[in-house]
Every structure is written in structure tokens, then in C-alpha cells.
Tab-separated table of C-alpha atoms in Angstrom:
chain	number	residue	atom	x	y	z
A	468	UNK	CA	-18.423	-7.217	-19.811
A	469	UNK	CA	-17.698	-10.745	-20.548
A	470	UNK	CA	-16.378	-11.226	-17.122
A	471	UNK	CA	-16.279	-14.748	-15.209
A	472	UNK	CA	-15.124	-14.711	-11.450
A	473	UNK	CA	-13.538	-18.506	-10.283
A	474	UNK	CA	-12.111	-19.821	-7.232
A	475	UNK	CA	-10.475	-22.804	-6.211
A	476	UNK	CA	-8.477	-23.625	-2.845
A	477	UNK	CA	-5.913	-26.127	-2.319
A	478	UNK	CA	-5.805	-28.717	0.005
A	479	UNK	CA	-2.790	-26.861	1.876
A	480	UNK	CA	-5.147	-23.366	2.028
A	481	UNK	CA	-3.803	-21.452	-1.253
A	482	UNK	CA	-6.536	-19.882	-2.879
A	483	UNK	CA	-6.758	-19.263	-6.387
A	484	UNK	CA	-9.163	-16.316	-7.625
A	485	UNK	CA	-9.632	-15.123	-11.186
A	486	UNK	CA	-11.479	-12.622	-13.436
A	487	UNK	CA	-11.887	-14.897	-16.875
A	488	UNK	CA	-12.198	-13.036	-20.232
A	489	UNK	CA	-11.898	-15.018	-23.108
A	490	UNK	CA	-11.838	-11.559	-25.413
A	491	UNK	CA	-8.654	-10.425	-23.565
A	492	UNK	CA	-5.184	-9.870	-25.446
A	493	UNK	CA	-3.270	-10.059	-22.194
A	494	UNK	CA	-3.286	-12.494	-18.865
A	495	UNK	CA	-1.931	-11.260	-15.580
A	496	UNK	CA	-1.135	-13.396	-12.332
A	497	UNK	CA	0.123	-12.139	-9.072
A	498	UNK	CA	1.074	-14.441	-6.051
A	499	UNK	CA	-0.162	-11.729	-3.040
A	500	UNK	CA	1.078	-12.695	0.590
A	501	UNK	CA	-0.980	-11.317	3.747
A	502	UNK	CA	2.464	-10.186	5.250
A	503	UNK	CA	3.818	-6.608	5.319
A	504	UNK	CA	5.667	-4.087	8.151
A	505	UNK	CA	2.997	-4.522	10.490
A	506	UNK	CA	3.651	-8.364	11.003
A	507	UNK	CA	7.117	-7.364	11.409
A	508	UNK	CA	8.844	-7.101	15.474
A	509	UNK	CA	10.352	-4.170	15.677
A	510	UNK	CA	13.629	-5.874	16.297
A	511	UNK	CA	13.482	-7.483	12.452
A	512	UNK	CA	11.984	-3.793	10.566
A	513	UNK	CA	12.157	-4.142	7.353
A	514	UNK	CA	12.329	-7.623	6.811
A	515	UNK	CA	9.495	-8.074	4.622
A	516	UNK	CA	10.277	-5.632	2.173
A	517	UNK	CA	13.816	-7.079	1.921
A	518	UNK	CA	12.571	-10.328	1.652
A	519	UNK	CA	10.389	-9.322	-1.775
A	520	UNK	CA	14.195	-8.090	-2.659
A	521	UNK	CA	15.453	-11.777	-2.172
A	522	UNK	CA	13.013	-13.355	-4.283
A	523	UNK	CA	14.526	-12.117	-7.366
A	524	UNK	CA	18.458	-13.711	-6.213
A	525	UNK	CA	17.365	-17.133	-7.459
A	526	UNK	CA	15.857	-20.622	-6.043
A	527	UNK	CA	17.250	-24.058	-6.165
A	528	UNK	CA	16.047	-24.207	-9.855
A	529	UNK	CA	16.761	-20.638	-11.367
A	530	UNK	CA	19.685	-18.039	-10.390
A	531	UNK	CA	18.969	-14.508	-10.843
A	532	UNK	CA	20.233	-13.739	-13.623
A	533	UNK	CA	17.578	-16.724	-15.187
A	534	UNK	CA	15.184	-15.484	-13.313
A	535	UNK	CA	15.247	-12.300	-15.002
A	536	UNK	CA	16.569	-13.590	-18.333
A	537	UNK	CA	13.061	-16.132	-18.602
A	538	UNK	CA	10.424	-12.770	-17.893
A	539	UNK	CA	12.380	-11.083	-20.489
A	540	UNK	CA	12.397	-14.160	-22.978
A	541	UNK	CA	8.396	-14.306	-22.807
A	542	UNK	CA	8.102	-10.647	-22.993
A	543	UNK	CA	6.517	-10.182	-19.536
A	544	UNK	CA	6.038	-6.707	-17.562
A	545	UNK	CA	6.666	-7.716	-14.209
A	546	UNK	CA	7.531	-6.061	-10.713
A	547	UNK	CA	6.825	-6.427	-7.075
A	548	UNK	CA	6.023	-4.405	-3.969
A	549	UNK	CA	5.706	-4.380	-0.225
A	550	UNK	CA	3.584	-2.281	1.912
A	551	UNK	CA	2.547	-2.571	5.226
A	552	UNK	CA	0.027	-4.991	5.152
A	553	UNK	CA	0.850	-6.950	1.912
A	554	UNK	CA	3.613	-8.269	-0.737
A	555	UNK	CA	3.334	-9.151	-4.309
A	556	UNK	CA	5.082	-10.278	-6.827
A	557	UNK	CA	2.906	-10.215	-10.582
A	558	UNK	CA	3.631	-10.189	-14.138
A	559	UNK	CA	1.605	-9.508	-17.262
A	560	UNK	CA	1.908	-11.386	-20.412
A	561	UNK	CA	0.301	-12.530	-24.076
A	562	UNK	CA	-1.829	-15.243	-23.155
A	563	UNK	CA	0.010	-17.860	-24.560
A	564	UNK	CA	2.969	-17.161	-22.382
A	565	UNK	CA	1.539	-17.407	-19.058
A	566	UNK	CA	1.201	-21.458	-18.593
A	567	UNK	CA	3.902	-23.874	-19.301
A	568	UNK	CA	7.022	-25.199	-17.718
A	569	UNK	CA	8.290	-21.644	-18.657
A	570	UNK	CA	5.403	-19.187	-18.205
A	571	UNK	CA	4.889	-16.678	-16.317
A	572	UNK	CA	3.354	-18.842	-13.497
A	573	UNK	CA	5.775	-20.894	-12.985
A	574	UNK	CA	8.482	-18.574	-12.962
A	575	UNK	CA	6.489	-16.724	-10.365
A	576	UNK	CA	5.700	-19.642	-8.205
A	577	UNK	CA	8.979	-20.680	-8.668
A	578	UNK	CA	10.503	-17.494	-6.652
A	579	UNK	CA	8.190	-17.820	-4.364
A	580	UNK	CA	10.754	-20.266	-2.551
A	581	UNK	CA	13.741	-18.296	-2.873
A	582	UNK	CA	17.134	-19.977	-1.842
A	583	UNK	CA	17.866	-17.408	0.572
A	584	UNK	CA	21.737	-17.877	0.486
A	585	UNK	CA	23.944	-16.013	2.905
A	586	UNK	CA	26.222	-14.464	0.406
A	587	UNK	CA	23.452	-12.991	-1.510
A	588	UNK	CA	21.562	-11.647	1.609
A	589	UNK	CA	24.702	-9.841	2.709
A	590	UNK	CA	24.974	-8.442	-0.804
A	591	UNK	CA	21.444	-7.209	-1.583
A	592	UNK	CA	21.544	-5.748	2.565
A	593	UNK	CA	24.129	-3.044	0.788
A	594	UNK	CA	21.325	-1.656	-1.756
A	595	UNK	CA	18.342	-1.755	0.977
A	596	UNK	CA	20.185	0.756	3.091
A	597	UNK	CA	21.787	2.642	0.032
A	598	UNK	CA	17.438	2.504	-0.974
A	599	UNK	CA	16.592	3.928	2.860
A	600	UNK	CA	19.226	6.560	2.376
A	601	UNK	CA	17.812	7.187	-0.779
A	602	UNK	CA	14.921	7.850	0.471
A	603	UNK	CA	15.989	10.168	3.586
A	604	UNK	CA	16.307	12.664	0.763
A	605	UNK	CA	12.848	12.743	-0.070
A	606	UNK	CA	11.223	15.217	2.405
A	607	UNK	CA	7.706	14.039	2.203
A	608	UNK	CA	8.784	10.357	3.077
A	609	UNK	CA	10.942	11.877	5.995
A	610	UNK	CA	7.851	13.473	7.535
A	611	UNK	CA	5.064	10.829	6.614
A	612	UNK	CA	7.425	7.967	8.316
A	613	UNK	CA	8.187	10.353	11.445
A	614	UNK	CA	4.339	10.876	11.586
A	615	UNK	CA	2.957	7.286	11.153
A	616	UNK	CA	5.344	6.439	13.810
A	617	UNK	CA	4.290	9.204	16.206
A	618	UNK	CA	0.895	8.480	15.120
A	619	UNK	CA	0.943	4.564	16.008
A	620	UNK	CA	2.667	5.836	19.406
A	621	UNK	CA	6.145	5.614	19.346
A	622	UNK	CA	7.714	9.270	21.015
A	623	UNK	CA	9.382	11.389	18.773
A	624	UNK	CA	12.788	12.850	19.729
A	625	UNK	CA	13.113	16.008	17.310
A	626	UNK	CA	15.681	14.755	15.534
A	627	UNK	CA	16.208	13.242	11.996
A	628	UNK	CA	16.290	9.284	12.784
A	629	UNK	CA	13.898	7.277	13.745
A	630	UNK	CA	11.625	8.138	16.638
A	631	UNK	CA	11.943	6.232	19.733
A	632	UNK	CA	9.914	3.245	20.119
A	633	UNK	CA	8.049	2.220	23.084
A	634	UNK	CA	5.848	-0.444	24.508
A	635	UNK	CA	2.743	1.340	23.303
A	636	UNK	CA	3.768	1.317	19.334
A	637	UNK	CA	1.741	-0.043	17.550
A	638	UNK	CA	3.312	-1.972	14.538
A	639	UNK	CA	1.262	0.106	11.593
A	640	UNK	CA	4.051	2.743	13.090
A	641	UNK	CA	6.903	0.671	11.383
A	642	UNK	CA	8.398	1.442	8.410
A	643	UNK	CA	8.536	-0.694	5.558
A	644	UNK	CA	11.960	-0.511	4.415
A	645	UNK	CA	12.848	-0.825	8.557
A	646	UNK	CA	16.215	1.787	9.724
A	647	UNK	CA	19.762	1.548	9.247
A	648	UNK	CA	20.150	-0.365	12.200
A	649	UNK	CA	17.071	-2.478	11.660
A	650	UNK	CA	18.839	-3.855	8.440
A	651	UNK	CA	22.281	-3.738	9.780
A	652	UNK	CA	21.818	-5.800	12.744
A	653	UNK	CA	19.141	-8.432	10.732
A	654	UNK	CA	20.477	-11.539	10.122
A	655	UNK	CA	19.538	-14.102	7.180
A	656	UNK	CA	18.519	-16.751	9.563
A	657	UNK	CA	15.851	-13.863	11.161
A	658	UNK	CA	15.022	-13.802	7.564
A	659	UNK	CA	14.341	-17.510	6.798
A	660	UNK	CA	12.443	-17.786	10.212
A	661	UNK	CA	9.558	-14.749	9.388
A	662	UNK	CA	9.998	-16.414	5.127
A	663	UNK	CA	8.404	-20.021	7.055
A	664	UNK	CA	6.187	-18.510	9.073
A	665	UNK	CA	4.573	-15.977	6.989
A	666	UNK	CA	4.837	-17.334	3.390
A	667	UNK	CA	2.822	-19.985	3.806
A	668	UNK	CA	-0.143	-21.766	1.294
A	669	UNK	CA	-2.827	-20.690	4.156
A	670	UNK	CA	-1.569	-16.953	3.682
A	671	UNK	CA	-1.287	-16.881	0.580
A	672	UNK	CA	-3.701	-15.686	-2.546
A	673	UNK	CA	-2.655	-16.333	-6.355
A	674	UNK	CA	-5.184	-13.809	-8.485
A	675	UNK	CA	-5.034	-14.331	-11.673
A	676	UNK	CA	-6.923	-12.129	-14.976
A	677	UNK	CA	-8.340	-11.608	-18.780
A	678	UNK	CA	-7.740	-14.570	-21.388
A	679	UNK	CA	-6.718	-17.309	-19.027
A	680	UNK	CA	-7.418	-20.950	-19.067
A	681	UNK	CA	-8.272	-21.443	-15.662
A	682	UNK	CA	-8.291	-24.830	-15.147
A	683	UNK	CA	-5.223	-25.205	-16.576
A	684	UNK	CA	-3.391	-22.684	-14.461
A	685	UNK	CA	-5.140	-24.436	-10.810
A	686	UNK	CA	-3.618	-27.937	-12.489
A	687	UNK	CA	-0.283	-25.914	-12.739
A	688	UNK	CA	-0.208	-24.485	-9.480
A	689	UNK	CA	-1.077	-27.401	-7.975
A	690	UNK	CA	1.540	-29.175	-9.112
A	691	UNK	CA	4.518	-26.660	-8.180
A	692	UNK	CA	2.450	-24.975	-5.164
A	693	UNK	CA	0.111	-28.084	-3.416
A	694	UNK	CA	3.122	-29.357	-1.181
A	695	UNK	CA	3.730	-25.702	0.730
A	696	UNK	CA	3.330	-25.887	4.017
A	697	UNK	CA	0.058	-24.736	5.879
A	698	UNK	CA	1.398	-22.462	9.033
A	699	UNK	CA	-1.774	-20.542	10.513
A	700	UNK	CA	-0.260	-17.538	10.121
A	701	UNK	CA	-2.375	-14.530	11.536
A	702	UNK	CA	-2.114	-11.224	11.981
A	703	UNK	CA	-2.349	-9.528	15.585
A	704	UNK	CA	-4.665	-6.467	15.463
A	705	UNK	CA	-4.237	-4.814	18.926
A	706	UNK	CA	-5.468	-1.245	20.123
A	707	UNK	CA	-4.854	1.750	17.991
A	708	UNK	CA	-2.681	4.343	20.573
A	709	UNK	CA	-4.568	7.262	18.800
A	710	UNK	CA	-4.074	11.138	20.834
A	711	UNK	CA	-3.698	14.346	20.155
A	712	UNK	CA	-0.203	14.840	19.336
A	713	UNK	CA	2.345	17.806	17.840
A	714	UNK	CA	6.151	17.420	16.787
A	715	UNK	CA	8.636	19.047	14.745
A	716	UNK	CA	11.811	18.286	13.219
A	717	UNK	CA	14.429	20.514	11.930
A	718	UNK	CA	17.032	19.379	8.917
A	719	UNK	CA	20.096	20.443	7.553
A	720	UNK	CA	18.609	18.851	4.404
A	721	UNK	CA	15.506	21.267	3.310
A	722	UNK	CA	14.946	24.859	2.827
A	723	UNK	CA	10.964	24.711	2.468
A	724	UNK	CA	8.613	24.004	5.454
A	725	UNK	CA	6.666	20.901	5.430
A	726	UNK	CA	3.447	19.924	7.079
A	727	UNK	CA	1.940	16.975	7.476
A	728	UNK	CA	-1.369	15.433	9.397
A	729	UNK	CA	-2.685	11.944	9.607
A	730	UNK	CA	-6.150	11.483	11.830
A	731	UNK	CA	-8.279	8.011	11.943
A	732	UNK	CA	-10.781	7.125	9.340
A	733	UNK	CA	-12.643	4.043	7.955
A	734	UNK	CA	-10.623	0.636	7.596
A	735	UNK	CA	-10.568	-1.473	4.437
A	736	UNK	CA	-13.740	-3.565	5.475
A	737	UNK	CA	-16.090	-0.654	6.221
A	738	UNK	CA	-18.741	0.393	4.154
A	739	UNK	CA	-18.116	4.000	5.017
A	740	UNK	CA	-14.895	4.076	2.810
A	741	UNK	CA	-16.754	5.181	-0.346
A	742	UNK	CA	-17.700	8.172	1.361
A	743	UNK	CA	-14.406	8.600	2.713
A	744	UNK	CA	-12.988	8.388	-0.739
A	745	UNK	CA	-15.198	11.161	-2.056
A	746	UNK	CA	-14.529	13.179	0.819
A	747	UNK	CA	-10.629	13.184	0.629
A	748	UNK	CA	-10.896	13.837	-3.021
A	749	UNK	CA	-13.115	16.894	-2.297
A	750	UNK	CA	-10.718	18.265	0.551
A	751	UNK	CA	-7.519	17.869	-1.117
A	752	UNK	CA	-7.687	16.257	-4.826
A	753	UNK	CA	-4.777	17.259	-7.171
A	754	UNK	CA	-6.634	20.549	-8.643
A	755	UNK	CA	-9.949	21.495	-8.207
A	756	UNK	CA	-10.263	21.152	-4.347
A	757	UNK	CA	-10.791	22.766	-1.144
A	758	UNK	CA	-7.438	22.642	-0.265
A	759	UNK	CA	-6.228	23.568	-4.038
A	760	UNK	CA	-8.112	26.861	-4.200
A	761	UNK	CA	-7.455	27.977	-0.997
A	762	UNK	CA	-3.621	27.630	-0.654
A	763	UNK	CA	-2.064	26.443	-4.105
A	764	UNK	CA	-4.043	28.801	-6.443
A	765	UNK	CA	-3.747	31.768	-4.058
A	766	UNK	CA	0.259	31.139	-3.935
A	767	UNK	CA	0.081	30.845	-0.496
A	768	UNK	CA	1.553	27.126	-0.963
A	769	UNK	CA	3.601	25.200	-3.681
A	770	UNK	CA	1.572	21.792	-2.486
A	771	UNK	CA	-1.658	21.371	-0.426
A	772	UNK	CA	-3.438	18.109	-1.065
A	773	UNK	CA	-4.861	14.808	1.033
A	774	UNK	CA	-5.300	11.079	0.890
A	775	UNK	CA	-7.554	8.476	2.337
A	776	UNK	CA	-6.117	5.111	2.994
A	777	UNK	CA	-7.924	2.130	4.332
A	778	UNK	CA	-5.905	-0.630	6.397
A	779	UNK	CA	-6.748	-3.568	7.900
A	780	UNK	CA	-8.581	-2.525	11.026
A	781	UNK	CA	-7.638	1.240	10.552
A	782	UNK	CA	-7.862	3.918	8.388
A	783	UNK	CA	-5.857	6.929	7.622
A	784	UNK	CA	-7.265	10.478	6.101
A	785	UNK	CA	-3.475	12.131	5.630
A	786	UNK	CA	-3.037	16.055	5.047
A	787	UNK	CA	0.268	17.464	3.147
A	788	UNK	CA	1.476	21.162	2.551
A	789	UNK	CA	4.482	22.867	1.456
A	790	UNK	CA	5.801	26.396	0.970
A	791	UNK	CA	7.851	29.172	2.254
A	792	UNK	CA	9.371	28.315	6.208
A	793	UNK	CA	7.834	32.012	7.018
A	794	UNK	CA	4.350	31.283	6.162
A	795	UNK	CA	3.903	28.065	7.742
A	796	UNK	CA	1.986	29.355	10.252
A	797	UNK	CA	0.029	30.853	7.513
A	798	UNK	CA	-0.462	28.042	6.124
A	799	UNK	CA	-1.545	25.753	8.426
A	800	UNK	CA	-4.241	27.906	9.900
A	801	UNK	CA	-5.690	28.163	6.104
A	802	UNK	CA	-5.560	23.850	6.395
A	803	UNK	CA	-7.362	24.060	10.122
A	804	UNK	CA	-10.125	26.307	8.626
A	805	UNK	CA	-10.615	23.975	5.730
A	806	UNK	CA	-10.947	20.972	8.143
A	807	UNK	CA	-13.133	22.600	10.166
A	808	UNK	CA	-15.847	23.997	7.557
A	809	UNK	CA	-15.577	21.068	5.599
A	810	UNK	CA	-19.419	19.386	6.483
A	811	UNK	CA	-20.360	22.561	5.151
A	812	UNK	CA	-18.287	23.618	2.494
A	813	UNK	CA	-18.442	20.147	0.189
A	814	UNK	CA	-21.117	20.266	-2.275
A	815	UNK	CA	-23.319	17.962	-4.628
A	816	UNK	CA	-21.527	19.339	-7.125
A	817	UNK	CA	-18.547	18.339	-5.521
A	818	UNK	CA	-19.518	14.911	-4.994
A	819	UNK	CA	-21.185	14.749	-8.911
A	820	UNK	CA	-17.592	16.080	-10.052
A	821	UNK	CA	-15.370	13.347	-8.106
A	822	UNK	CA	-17.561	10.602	-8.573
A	823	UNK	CA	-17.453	11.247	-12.222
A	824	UNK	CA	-13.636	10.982	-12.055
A	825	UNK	CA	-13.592	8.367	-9.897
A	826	UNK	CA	-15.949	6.577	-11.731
A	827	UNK	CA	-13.638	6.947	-14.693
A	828	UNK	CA	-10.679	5.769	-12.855
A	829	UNK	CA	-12.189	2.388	-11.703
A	830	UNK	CA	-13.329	1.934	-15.266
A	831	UNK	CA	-9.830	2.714	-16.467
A	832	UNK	CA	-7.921	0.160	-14.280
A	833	UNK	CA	-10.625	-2.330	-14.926
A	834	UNK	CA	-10.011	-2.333	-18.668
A	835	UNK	CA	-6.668	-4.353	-18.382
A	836	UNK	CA	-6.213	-7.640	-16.925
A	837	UNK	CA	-3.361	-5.994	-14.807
A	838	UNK	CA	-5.364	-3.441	-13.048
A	839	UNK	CA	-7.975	-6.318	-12.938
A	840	UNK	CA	-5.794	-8.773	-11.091
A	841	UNK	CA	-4.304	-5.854	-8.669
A	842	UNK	CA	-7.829	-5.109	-7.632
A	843	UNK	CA	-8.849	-8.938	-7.253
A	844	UNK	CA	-5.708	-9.837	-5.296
A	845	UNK	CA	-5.957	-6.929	-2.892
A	846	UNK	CA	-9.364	-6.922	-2.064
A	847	UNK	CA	-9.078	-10.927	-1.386
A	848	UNK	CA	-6.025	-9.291	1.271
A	849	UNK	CA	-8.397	-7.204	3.217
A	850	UNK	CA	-12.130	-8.496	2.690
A	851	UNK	CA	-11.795	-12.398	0.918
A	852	UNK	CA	-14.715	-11.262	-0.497
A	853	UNK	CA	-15.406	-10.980	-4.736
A	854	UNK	CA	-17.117	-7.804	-5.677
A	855	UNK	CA	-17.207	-7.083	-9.540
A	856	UNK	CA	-16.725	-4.063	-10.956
A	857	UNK	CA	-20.033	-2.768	-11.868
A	858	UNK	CA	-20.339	-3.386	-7.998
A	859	UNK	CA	-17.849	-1.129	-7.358
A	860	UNK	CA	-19.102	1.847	-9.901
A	861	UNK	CA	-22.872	1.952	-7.999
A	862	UNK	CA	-21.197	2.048	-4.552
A	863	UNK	CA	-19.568	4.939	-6.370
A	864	UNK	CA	-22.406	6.293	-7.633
A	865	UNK	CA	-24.484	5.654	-4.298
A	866	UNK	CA	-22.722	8.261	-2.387
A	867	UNK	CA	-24.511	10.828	-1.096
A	868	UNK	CA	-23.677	14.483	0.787
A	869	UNK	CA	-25.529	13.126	3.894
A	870	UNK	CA	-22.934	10.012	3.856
A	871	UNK	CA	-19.915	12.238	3.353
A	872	UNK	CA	-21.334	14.556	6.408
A	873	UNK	CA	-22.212	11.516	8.266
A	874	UNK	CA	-18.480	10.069	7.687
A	875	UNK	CA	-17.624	13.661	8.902
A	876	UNK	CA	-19.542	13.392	12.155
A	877	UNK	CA	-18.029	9.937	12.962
A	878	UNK	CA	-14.652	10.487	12.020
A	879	UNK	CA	-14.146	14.278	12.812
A	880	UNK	CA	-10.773	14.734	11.963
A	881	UNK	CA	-9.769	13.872	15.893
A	882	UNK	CA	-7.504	13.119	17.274
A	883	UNK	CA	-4.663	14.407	15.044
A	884	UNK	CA	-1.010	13.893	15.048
A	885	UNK	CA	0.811	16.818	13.242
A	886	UNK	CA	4.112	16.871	12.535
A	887	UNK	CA	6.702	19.751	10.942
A	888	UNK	CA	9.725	19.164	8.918
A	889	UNK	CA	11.527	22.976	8.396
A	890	UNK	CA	15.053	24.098	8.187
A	891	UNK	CA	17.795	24.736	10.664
């Protein structure tokens, strides 16, 4: 495809990774930083995700409303995100606009050292919990947060708040926008402490994609980037507090019943995750699927569907269904049975089906230096390893049923937390 992979580290440990095509009409670059909620203490949830927040309030150069004004001046798509094992800031522009004293790099790099002023952090601290009420409203996001927390071992009270976290949580439990009190009680000097530590060159990946003058843009970065300090920053792994475990919450707030399950799976780094991909999408795709046909298309359900998501160290297959608060019973035993005859219910023409569409969706995402540089930057997070994209299509393409039963026998869908969200 025209594609050239380059890498270059700095003496300080930033690395610098990029998918050069000259034939490109676009460049993309996005700073990606190996910190998310589970690098977080419990006592400072949250903090990462309003940290990305702060980035945008200005530096010692730029003030936010410059910040924003220079994307806009050289026409640049840009956002950020946290999750819980990652942050990243990124932008897309016309080639032409992404070096220079006022490209798209250097504004980037340039918020990557936010001021972090006091009077802004207590400002912005109003819109992350107005953003965590916001999303107390959403019942899936009530339940998935209530289940990863369970899941990861905290003990859940039955109410609507936060479970109750013990010594055994682990921190993939935490959620990335943190509690009410989590925020409340943070303080901006908690904030600069975790910004040192965890922002540093030696944690830090700038990806970079389509018509882009690499050697230009390492020169650049160099020069903004190359005095950043070099912290060791790690991540702790510990034990995964995996069981067998059941809760239920009631709300004032819903009128449908809810169900959710999350059970282990492959991490980020195993092999095992193609198969696991194929599988999920079999199970519970968007139409089409096990879990489709059996609840959604017999009107048994308004939603039945599942995900597979690899982490660092862990894995995730999650389970989701919706409908009337009489039938989730009902329900639920329909999503047991599905589990259960799964190894033999998924067929080759299953698998030739989904890897057709998943082929097409790697292909798809691959076209545009901004799907390019996403899928760079966050496989550097997990694997620091460059696989291309034709790589990526015959791993695809490789799966077989025997690997999908195989990923079946290994991770059997035990042990599995379940959790309920229904009315009052």
C-alpha cells in the first residue's frame, strides 16, 4: 500500500512511531500516555481523565481559548480520550499544517505541559461531576461501572453509588471519570503530583500517520519534547480477584430491567484474541448473532448483544440485555443457554461471515491516516510491537472453528460476575 513504518527514540525515552505515505491527503499525530484509571489510588479516582480535561485550559505559552483558536485556524479535527489504561490527545490535518511553529505538533506537544493553575482546576472540577452525573443517567454505564467494580473485587452494597471498596480491589475496578467524592475531595496539587510522575518522555509514545515528513517532525519534537523528564514510570499488574459473583441494584431512575455479565478472556498481548474477537462477534454482534436471533428478533428483548475487550494483562468478554422487568428471568436463562451451547452452536459460516466484516472494518480504519495513527499508537500501549496491516487481515483470516472452540475451552465463560439494574 505504499506504507513505510519509522521509529526513533529520544534520548529522554519518547518514542516516535509512524506509518509514512507520501500519496496521503491528510497527516495525523497523537501524543498517547501509558496512564489511565488503573494507575490511579483509589483515593485520587478520576484523576487521569480530569487531567486530559486540563490540558485544554492553557500552558505557559497558550491560554485556552488559543489553544482552541490555533486547531481551528489550521483546520484540524482534534479530540482526546481517557480510558483505563491509556490517554490521548491527537489531531488530523492537511499535510502542510501539521509541522511548524504553529502546526498541529506543536500545539499538541505544547499542551502536553499544561499550566495546571488552581483557579482553572477548581473551575473545570464543576463540569467533571456535572459529566459523572451525566452519566448516572445512562443505565448501561450505571450497571457496567457497578459490575467492573464487583468484578475487580470491590463488594457491592445494593445501592446506586459506588460499591464499597476493599483491600482486594483491584484497580481495573476503578472508574475512569472517579465518584463524586473522588473529585470533590481531589486536590490540584494530587493532580500535579500523578501529571510528574506519569507524564513522563519514558511513558510516553508520539504516533504519527499518511503524508508526513518524518524527519522533520522527530527534529520538531525534539526540540519542544527532548528536555521532559525521564521518571520510570510503571504500571503494577497484581492478581486478578476473579469469583463467581451475583448482585442487583434497584433505581428510582429506570423502568426496564437490565442485565449485564463480564467473565475473563484473553489480554491485549495474547495471540488468542483473534479468536476471541470472532467469537464475541458470533455470540452477540449487532444483528445477525446468537444472541440477536434468539432474544431481539423473537421480541423477547429490546437489546441482547456482547463485547470482547483486551487489557493489559486481562481480558474482558462482556454480556448486555434489556427488556421488560417481568421477563428478566426469561431472559437471562435464554443468555445462559446461549453461553452454554456456544462450542457447538458457532459455525464456519459464522466465522466466514464475521471475518468478512471484520476484515472490512480493519481495511476501513486503515484507509485514513487517523484510524492509522489510532491503531499505531495503541498497539505501541499494549505490545511496543509494529504489526502492519496486511498482518493484521491474515491473523483475521487465520482463524479457525477449532481456535474459537479452543478459546472456548480455556476461557469457559467462568467465573462470572452478573449484575441487575431493575426498578423499585
Amino acid at each position: 500500500m505504499g506504507v513505510t513504518f519509522l521509529e526513533h527514540t529520544l534520548g529522554n525515552g519518547l518514542r516516535i512511531i509512524a506509518e509514512v505515505d507520501a500519496a496521503a491527503h491528510s497527516a495525523a499525530a497523537g501524543y498517547f500516555v501509558r496512564t489511565g484509571a488503573r494507575d490511579e489510588d483509589s483515593g485520587v479516582m478520576g484523576v487521569s481523565h480530569f487531567l486530559e480535561h486540563m490540558m485544554f485550559k492553557g500552558t505557559a505559552k497558550r491560554t485556552t481559548d488559543q489553544i482552541n483558536a490555533g486547531f481551528d485556524r489550521i483546520g484540524a479535527r482534534n479530540n482526546a480520550y481517557t480510558s483505563h489504561e491509556m490517554t490521548c490527545f491527537h489531531a488530523t490535518v492537511l499535510p502542510e499544517r501539521l509541522l511548524g511553529d504553529d502546526g498541529a505538533l506543536e500545539i499538541i506537544g505544547d499542551m502536553m505541559r499544561p499550566a495546571l493553575r488552581e483557579s482553572d482546576f477548581s473551575t473545570e472540577k464543576k463540569v467533571i461531576l456535572e459529566e459523572i452525573a451525566m452519566y448516572q443517567d445512562n443505565p448501561f454505564w450505571v450497571l457496567y461501572e457497578r459490575a467492573a467494580e464487583v468484578h475487580y473485587g470491590a463488594k457491592p452494597d445494593g445501592g446506586e453509588g459506588a460499591a464499597t471498596m476493599g483491600a482486594g480491589m483491584h484497580p481495573l475496578g476503578h472508574r475512569v471519570l472517579g465518584t463524586g467524592k473522588s473529585i470533590t475531595d481531589l486536590s490540584v496539587e494530587q493532580m500535579r503530583e500523578y501529571f510528574a510522575n506519569r507524564y513522563s518522555a519514558d511513558n510516553t509514545v508520539v504516533a504519527l500517520a499518511g503524508n508526513v515528513d518524518f524527519d522533520a517532525a522527530v527534529r520538531q519534537i525534539e526540540a519542544q519534547s527532548g528536555g521532559w523528564e525521564k521518571t520510570g514510570a510503571t504500571r503494577t499488574v497484581g492478581a486478578l480477584p476473579y469469583g463467581e459473583r451475583v448482585f442487583e441494584v434497584r433505581s428510582e431512575k429506570v423502568n426496564r430491567a437490565y442485565v449485564l455479565m463480564l467473565t475473563p478472556a484473553p489480554c491485549a498481548t495474547d495471540m488468542r484474541r483473534y479468536a476471541a474477537t470472532l467469537m464475541s462477534q458470533a455470540l452477540g454482534g449487532p444483528d445477525n448473532s446468537r444472541l440477536h436471533w434468539a432474544l431481539v428478533e423473537t421480541g423477547i428483548a429490546e437489546n441482547a448483544e456482547s463485547g470482547f475487550d483486551p487489557k493489559d494483562n486481562a481480558g474482558e468478554l462482556l454480556v448486555f440485555a434489556s427488556g421488560d422487568p417481568e421477563r428478566v428471568d426469561e431472559i437471562w436463562k435464554i443468555v445462559e443457554r446461549e453461553l452454554e451451547g456456544a462450542r457447538e452452536t458457532i459455525s464456519d459460516d459464522d466465522l466466514a461471515r464475521i471475518r468478512a466484516k471484520a476484515a472490512t472494518g480493519v481495511v476501513l480504519a486503515g484507509e485514513r491516516p487517523s484510524g492509522r495513527m489510532q491503531r499505531l499508537g495503541r498497539q505501541w500501549m499494549y505490545r511496543a510491537e509494529y504489526t502492519t496491516l496486511e498482518q493484521e487481515l491474515e491473523r483475521i483470516n487465520a482463524v479457525t472453528l477449532a481456535d474459537v472452540r479452543r478459546v472456548l475451552e480455556q476461557f469457559p465463560l467462568r467465573p462470572r460476575t452478573v449484575g441487575r439494574l431493575l426498578p423499585v
